């Protein structure tokens, strides 16, 4: 009982810290360092939509919009309500015109998100 909860809490705390560090590196322009930290988060928690979204942002920054959009979609598969991934996917689709990479169900979701 108690030990299991403590271990889960530790992993949650570690992933949160690693994400913070990764986002810090990203904001300083250290994309390689950021990627390593985001990938570490995904090793601990493969369903971390925040780390996936951040990886997508790195790919976007590196000038690979198609890879970025695929990663934003992965983040939304993990957490369909992730507002950052949804926003990023929407922006990417608008600026690239690649609505084919979004898919009909996500396009519908984006339309609703924009109305709110």
JSON list of C-alpha atoms in Angstrom, two decimals, residues 2-107:
[
{"chain": "A", "resi": 2, "resn": "UNK", "atom": "CA", "xyz": [1.98, 2.95, 1.29]},
{"chain": "A", "resi": 3, "resn": "UNK", "atom": "CA", "xyz": [5.27, 2.11, -0.44]},
{"chain": "A", "resi": 4, "resn": "UNK", "atom": "CA", "xyz": [3.60, 1.83, -3.85]},
{"chain": "A", "resi": 5, "resn": "UNK", "atom": "CA", "xyz": [2.08, 5.26, -3.44]},
{"chain": "A", "resi": 6, "resn": "UNK", "atom": "CA", "xyz": [5.42, 6.74, -2.41]},
{"chain": "A", "resi": 7, "resn": "UNK", "atom": "CA", "xyz": [7.16, 5.26, -5.46]},
{"chain": "A", "resi": 8, "resn": "UNK", "atom": "CA", "xyz": [4.45, 6.61, -7.78]},
{"chain": "A", "resi": 9, "resn": "UNK", "atom": "CA", "xyz": [4.76, 10.03, -6.18]},
{"chain": "A", "resi": 10, "resn": "UNK", "atom": "CA", "xyz": [8.52, 9.99, -6.65]},
{"chain": "A", "resi": 11, "resn": "UNK", "atom": "CA", "xyz": [8.19, 9.15, -10.36]},
{"chain": "A", "resi": 12, "resn": "UNK", "atom": "CA", "xyz": [5.59, 11.90, -10.75]},
{"chain": "A", "resi": 13, "resn": "UNK", "atom": "CA", "xyz": [7.83, 14.40, -8.98]},
{"chain": "A", "resi": 14, "resn": "UNK", "atom": "CA", "xyz": [10.88, 13.35, -11.03]},
{"chain": "A", "resi": 15, "resn": "UNK", "atom": "CA", "xyz": [9.05, 13.61, -14.33]},
{"chain": "A", "resi": 16, "resn": "UNK", "atom": "CA", "xyz": [7.74, 17.06, -13.36]},
{"chain": "A", "resi": 17, "resn": "UNK", "atom": "CA", "xyz": [11.28, 18.21, -12.46]},
{"chain": "A", "resi": 18, "resn": "UNK", "atom": "CA", "xyz": [12.78, 16.76, -15.66]},
{"chain": "A", "resi": 19, "resn": "UNK", "atom": "CA", "xyz": [10.08, 18.47, -17.70]},
{"chain": "A", "resi": 20, "resn": "UNK", "atom": "CA", "xyz": [10.84, 21.79, -16.01]},
{"chain": "A", "resi": 21, "resn": "UNK", "atom": "CA", "xyz": [14.55, 21.40, -16.73]},
{"chain": "A", "resi": 22, "resn": "UNK", "atom": "CA", "xyz": [13.84, 20.45, -20.33]},
{"chain": "A", "resi": 23, "resn": "UNK", "atom": "CA", "xyz": [11.59, 23.45, -20.86]},
{"chain": "A", "resi": 24, "resn": "UNK", "atom": "CA", "xyz": [14.26, 25.67, -19.31]},
{"chain": "A", "resi": 25, "resn": "UNK", "atom": "CA", "xyz": [16.87, 24.32, -21.74]},
{"chain": "A", "resi": 26, "resn": "UNK", "atom": "CA", "xyz": [14.43, 24.72, -24.62]},
{"chain": "A", "resi": 27, "resn": "UNK", "atom": "CA", "xyz": [13.81, 28.37, -23.74]},
{"chain": "A", "resi": 28, "resn": "UNK", "atom": "CA", "xyz": [17.58, 28.96, -23.68]},
{"chain": "A", "resi": 29, "resn": "UNK", "atom": "CA", "xyz": [17.90, 27.43, -27.14]},
{"chain": "A", "resi": 30, "resn": "UNK", "atom": "CA", "xyz": [19.64, 24.24, -25.95]},
{"chain": "A", "resi": 31, "resn": "UNK", "atom": "CA", "xyz": [17.50, 21.94, -28.09]},
{"chain": "A", "resi": 32, "resn": "UNK", "atom": "CA", "xyz": [19.74, 18.89, -27.72]},
{"chain": "A", "resi": 33, "resn": "UNK", "atom": "CA", "xyz": [19.74, 19.14, -23.94]},
{"chain": "A", "resi": 34, "resn": "UNK", "atom": "CA", "xyz": [15.98, 19.67, -23.96]},
{"chain": "A", "resi": 35, "resn": "UNK", "atom": "CA", "xyz": [15.38, 16.59, -26.13]},
{"chain": "A", "resi": 36, "resn": "UNK", "atom": "CA", "xyz": [17.47, 14.40, -23.82]},
{"chain": "A", "resi": 37, "resn": "UNK", "atom": "CA", "xyz": [15.41, 15.52, -20.82]},
{"chain": "A", "resi": 38, "resn": "UNK", "atom": "CA", "xyz": [12.06, 15.08, -22.59]},
{"chain": "A", "resi": 39, "resn": "UNK", "atom": "CA", "xyz": [13.11, 11.60, -23.74]},
{"chain": "A", "resi": 40, "resn": "UNK", "atom": "CA", "xyz": [14.09, 10.75, -20.15]},
{"chain": "A", "resi": 41, "resn": "UNK", "atom": "CA", "xyz": [10.60, 11.78, -19.01]},
{"chain": "A", "resi": 42, "resn": "UNK", "atom": "CA", "xyz": [9.11, 9.43, -21.62]},
{"chain": "A", "resi": 43, "resn": "UNK", "atom": "CA", "xyz": [11.31, 6.58, -20.38]},
{"chain": "A", "resi": 44, "resn": "UNK", "atom": "CA", "xyz": [9.76, 7.07, -16.94]},
{"chain": "A", "resi": 45, "resn": "UNK", "atom": "CA", "xyz": [6.26, 7.76, -18.21]},
{"chain": "A", "resi": 46, "resn": "UNK", "atom": "CA", "xyz": [5.61, 6.92, -21.86]},
{"chain": "A", "resi": 47, "resn": "UNK", "atom": "CA", "xyz": [2.13, 8.46, -21.62]},
{"chain": "A", "resi": 48, "resn": "UNK", "atom": "CA", "xyz": [3.39, 11.94, -20.69]},
{"chain": "A", "resi": 49, "resn": "UNK", "atom": "CA", "xyz": [1.62, 14.25, -23.12]},
{"chain": "A", "resi": 50, "resn": "UNK", "atom": "CA", "xyz": [3.59, 17.25, -21.83]},
{"chain": "A", "resi": 51, "resn": "UNK", "atom": "CA", "xyz": [6.92, 15.69, -22.80]},
{"chain": "A", "resi": 52, "resn": "UNK", "atom": "CA", "xyz": [5.52, 14.66, -26.19]},
{"chain": "A", "resi": 53, "resn": "UNK", "atom": "CA", "xyz": [4.16, 18.15, -26.79]},
{"chain": "A", "resi": 54, "resn": "UNK", "atom": "CA", "xyz": [7.53, 19.64, -25.85]},
{"chain": "A", "resi": 55, "resn": "UNK", "atom": "CA", "xyz": [9.34, 17.25, -28.21]},
{"chain": "A", "resi": 56, "resn": "UNK", "atom": "CA", "xyz": [6.98, 18.36, -30.96]},
{"chain": "A", "resi": 57, "resn": "UNK", "atom": "CA", "xyz": [7.86, 21.97, -30.20]},
{"chain": "A", "resi": 58, "resn": "UNK", "atom": "CA", "xyz": [11.57, 21.12, -30.54]},
{"chain": "A", "resi": 59, "resn": "UNK", "atom": "CA", "xyz": [10.97, 19.46, -33.93]},
{"chain": "A", "resi": 60, "resn": "UNK", "atom": "CA", "xyz": [9.02, 22.53, -35.02]},
{"chain": "A", "resi": 61, "resn": "UNK", "atom": "CA", "xyz": [11.89, 24.78, -33.90]},
{"chain": "A", "resi": 62, "resn": "UNK", "atom": "CA", "xyz": [14.29, 22.56, -35.87]},
{"chain": "A", "resi": 63, "resn": "UNK", "atom": "CA", "xyz": [12.24, 23.20, -39.01]},
{"chain": "A", "resi": 64, "resn": "UNK", "atom": "CA", "xyz": [10.54, 19.81, -39.29]},
{"chain": "A", "resi": 65, "resn": "UNK", "atom": "CA", "xyz": [6.81, 20.63, -39.21]},
{"chain": "A", "resi": 66, "resn": "UNK", "atom": "CA", "xyz": [5.66, 17.20, -40.39]},
{"chain": "A", "resi": 67, "resn": "UNK", "atom": "CA", "xyz": [7.52, 15.41, -37.57]},
{"chain": "A", "resi": 68, "resn": "UNK", "atom": "CA", "xyz": [6.28, 18.05, -35.12]},
{"chain": "A", "resi": 69, "resn": "UNK", "atom": "CA", "xyz": [2.65, 17.54, -36.14]},
{"chain": "A", "resi": 70, "resn": "UNK", "atom": "CA", "xyz": [2.97, 13.77, -35.79]},
{"chain": "A", "resi": 71, "resn": "UNK", "atom": "CA", "xyz": [4.33, 14.20, -32.27]},
{"chain": "A", "resi": 72, "resn": "UNK", "atom": "CA", "xyz": [1.54, 16.65, -31.33]},
{"chain": "A", "resi": 73, "resn": "UNK", "atom": "CA", "xyz": [-0.92, 14.00, -32.55]},
{"chain": "A", "resi": 74, "resn": "UNK", "atom": "CA", "xyz": [0.83, 11.39, -30.39]},
{"chain": "A", "resi": 75, "resn": "UNK", "atom": "CA", "xyz": [0.45, 13.72, -27.39]},
{"chain": "A", "resi": 76, "resn": "UNK", "atom": "CA", "xyz": [-3.27, 14.01, -28.13]},
{"chain": "A", "resi": 77, "resn": "UNK", "atom": "CA", "xyz": [-3.61, 10.24, -28.46]},
{"chain": "A", "resi": 78, "resn": "UNK", "atom": "CA", "xyz": [-2.17, 9.97, -24.95]},
{"chain": "A", "resi": 79, "resn": "UNK", "atom": "CA", "xyz": [-4.25, 12.87, -23.57]},
{"chain": "A", "resi": 80, "resn": "UNK", "atom": "CA", "xyz": [-7.04, 13.97, -25.93]},
{"chain": "A", "resi": 81, "resn": "UNK", "atom": "CA", "xyz": [-7.65, 17.04, -23.74]},
{"chain": "A", "resi": 82, "resn": "UNK", "atom": "CA", "xyz": [-4.08, 18.39, -23.68]},
{"chain": "A", "resi": 83, "resn": "UNK", "atom": "CA", "xyz": [-4.69, 22.08, -24.47]},
{"chain": "A", "resi": 84, "resn": "UNK", "atom": "CA", "xyz": [-1.05, 22.80, -25.41]},
{"chain": "A", "resi": 85, "resn": "UNK", "atom": "CA", "xyz": [-0.79, 19.94, -27.88]},
{"chain": "A", "resi": 86, "resn": "UNK", "atom": "CA", "xyz": [-4.15, 20.89, -29.39]},
{"chain": "A", "resi": 87, "resn": "UNK", "atom": "CA", "xyz": [-3.12, 24.54, -29.72]},
{"chain": "A", "resi": 88, "resn": "UNK", "atom": "CA", "xyz": [0.28, 23.61, -31.22]},
{"chain": "A", "resi": 89, "resn": "UNK", "atom": "CA", "xyz": [-1.27, 21.18, -33.70]},
{"chain": "A", "resi": 90, "resn": "UNK", "atom": "CA", "xyz": [-3.79, 23.83, -34.74]},
{"chain": "A", "resi": 91, "resn": "UNK", "atom": "CA", "xyz": [-1.11, 26.48, -35.25]},
{"chain": "A", "resi": 92, "resn": "UNK", "atom": "CA", "xyz": [1.09, 24.05, -37.16]},
{"chain": "A", "resi": 93, "resn": "UNK", "atom": "CA", "xyz": [-1.80, 23.01, -39.40]},
{"chain": "A", "resi": 94, "resn": "UNK", "atom": "CA", "xyz": [-2.64, 26.65, -40.13]},
{"chain": "A", "resi": 95, "resn": "UNK", "atom": "CA", "xyz": [0.89, 27.73, -40.91]},
{"chain": "A", "resi": 96, "resn": "UNK", "atom": "CA", "xyz": [1.73, 24.68, -43.06]},
{"chain": "A", "resi": 97, "resn": "UNK", "atom": "CA", "xyz": [-1.68, 24.13, -44.62]},
{"chain": "A", "resi": 98, "resn": "UNK", "atom": "CA", "xyz": [-1.23, 20.42, -43.86]},
{"chain": "A", "resi": 99, "resn": "UNK", "atom": "CA", "xyz": [-4.75, 19.72, -42.58]},
{"chain": "A", "resi": 100, "resn": "UNK", "atom": "CA", "xyz": [-4.32, 16.19, -43.95]},
{"chain": "A", "resi": 101, "resn": "UNK", "atom": "CA", "xyz": [-1.92, 15.56, -41.05]},
{"chain": "A", "resi": 102, "resn": "UNK", "atom": "CA", "xyz": [-4.54, 16.51, -38.48]},
{"chain": "A", "resi": 103, "resn": "UNK", "atom": "CA", "xyz": [-7.38, 14.11, -39.22]},
{"chain": "A", "resi": 104, "resn": "UNK", "atom": "CA", "xyz": [-11.13, 14.78, -39.21]},
{"chain": "A", "resi": 105, "resn": "UNK", "atom": "CA", "xyz": [-11.83, 14.10, -35.51]},
{"chain": "A", "resi": 106, "resn": "UNK", "atom": "CA", "xyz": [-9.04, 16.43, -34.40]},
{"chain": "A", "resi": 107, "resn": "UNK", "atom": "CA", "xyz": [-10.11, 19.12, -36.87]}
]
